[in-house]
Short mmCIF file of C-alpha atoms in Angstrom, two decimals:
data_model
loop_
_atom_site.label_atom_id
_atom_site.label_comp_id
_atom_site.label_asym_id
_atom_site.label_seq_id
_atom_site.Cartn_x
_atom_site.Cartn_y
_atom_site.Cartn_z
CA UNK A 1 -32.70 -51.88 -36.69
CA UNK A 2 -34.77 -51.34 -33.31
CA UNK A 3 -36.92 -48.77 -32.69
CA UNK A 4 -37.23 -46.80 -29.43
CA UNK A 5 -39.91 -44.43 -28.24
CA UNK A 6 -40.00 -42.03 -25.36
CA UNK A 7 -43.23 -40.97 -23.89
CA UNK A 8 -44.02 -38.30 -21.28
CA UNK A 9 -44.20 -34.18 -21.06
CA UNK A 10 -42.60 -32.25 -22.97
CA UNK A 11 -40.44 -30.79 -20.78
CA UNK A 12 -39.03 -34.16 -19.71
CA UNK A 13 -38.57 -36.21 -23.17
CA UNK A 14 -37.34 -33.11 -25.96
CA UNK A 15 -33.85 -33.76 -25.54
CA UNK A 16 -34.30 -37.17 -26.80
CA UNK A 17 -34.95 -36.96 -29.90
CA UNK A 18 -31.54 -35.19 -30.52
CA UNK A 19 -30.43 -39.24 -29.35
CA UNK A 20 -32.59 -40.59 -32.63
CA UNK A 21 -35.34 -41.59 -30.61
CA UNK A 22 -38.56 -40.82 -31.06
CA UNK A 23 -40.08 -38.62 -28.87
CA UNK A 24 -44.42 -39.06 -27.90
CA UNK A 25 -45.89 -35.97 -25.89
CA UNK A 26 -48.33 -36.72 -23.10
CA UNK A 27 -48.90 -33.98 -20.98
CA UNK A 28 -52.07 -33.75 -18.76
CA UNK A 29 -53.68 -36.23 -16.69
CA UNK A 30 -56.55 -36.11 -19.01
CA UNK A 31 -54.81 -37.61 -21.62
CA UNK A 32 -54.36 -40.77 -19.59
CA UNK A 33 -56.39 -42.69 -22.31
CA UNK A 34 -54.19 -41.37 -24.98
CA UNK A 35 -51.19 -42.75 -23.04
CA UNK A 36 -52.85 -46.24 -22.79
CA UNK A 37 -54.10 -46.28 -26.84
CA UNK A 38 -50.20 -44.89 -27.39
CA UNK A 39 -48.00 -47.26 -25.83
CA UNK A 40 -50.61 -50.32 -27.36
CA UNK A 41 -49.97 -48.69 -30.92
CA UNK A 42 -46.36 -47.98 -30.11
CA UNK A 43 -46.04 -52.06 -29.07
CA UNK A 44 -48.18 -53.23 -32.14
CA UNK A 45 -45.51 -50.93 -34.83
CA UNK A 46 -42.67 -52.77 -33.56
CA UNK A 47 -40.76 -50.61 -31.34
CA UNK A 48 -38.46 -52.38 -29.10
CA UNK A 49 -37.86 -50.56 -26.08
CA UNK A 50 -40.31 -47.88 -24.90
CA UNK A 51 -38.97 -45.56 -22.15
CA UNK A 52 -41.74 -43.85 -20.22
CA UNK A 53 -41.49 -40.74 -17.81
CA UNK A 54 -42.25 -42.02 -14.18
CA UNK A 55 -45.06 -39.82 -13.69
CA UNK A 56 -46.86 -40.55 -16.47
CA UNK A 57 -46.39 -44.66 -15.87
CA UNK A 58 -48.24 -44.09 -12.12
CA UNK A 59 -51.08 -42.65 -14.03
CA UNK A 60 -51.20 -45.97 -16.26
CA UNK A 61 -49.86 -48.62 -13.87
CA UNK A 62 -52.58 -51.54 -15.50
CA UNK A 63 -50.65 -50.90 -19.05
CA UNK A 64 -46.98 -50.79 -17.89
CA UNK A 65 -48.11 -54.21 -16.00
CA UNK A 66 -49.05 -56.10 -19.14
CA UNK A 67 -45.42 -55.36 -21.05
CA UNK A 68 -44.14 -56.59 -17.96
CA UNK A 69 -43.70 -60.49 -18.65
CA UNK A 70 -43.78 -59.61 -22.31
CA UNK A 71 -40.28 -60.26 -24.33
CA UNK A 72 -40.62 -57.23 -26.46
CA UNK A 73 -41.34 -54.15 -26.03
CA UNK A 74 -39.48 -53.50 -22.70
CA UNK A 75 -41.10 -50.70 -21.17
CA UNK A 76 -38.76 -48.97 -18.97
CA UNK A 77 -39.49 -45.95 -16.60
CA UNK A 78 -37.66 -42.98 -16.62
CA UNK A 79 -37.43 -40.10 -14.12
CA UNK A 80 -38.78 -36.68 -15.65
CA UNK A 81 -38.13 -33.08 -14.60
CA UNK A 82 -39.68 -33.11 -11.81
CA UNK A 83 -37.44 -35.64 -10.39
CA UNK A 84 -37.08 -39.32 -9.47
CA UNK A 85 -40.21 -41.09 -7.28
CA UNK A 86 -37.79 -44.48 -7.18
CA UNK A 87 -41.03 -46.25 -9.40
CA UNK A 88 -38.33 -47.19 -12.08
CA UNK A 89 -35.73 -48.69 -9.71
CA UNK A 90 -39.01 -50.19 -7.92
CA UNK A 91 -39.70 -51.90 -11.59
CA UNK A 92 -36.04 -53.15 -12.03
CA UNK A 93 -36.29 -54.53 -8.28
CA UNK A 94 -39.48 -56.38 -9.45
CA UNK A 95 -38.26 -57.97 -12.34
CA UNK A 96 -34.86 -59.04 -10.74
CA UNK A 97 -37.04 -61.07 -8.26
CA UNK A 98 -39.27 -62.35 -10.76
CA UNK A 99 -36.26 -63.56 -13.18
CA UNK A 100 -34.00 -64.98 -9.90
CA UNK A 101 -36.46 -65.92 -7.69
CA UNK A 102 -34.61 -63.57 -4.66
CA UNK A 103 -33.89 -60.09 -4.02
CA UNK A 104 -30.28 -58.98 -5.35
CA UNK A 105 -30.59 -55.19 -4.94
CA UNK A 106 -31.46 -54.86 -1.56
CA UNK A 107 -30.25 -57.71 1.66
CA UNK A 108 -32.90 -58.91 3.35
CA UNK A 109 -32.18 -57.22 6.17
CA UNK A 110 -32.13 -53.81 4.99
CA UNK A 111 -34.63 -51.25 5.03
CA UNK A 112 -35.86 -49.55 1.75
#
């Protein structure tokens, strides 16, 4: 059975854990090194998918990077209370181009 982990404040990741998943506070911006050691030890026990609040991922951009051409886990950015900043749809954009070679999501033509 996979495992999946949410990481981020409190605020934004509680109700998850009411889905079975387990849930990984990270609340201030000092804790940025916690968030970094986390998602390694999070990757290294085996946990396939690792869903990470938006906010937190622009404070660790280096660490969400190096998942990124990994198979497993897939670290995927969520939006947290405080809203969506479009960095998870920015992700999914990325890795479309990457895996086709062209953008799919948005014509060339049009402005994001």
């Amino acid at each position: 059975m996979y495992k999946a982990a949410v990481i981020g404040d409190w605020d934004s990741i509680y109700g998850f854990s009411a889905l079975g998943l387990d849930t990984f506070r990270v609340e201030a911006e000092d804790e940025d090194e916690r968030a970094v050691e986390l998602l390694k030890r999070l990757a290294q026990s085996h946990y396939e998918v690792i869903y990470i609040t938006e906010s937190l991922a622009k404070r660790v951009p280096a660490e969400i990077d190096r998942y990124r051409l990994q198979l497993s886990p897939a670290v995927i950015l969520i939006p947290g209370i405080s809203g969506n900043t479009g960095a998870g749809l920015s992700a999914v954009k990325k890795s479309v181009e990457q895996a086709v070679g062209s953008d799919i999501i948005f014509g060339k033509d049009s402005a994001e």
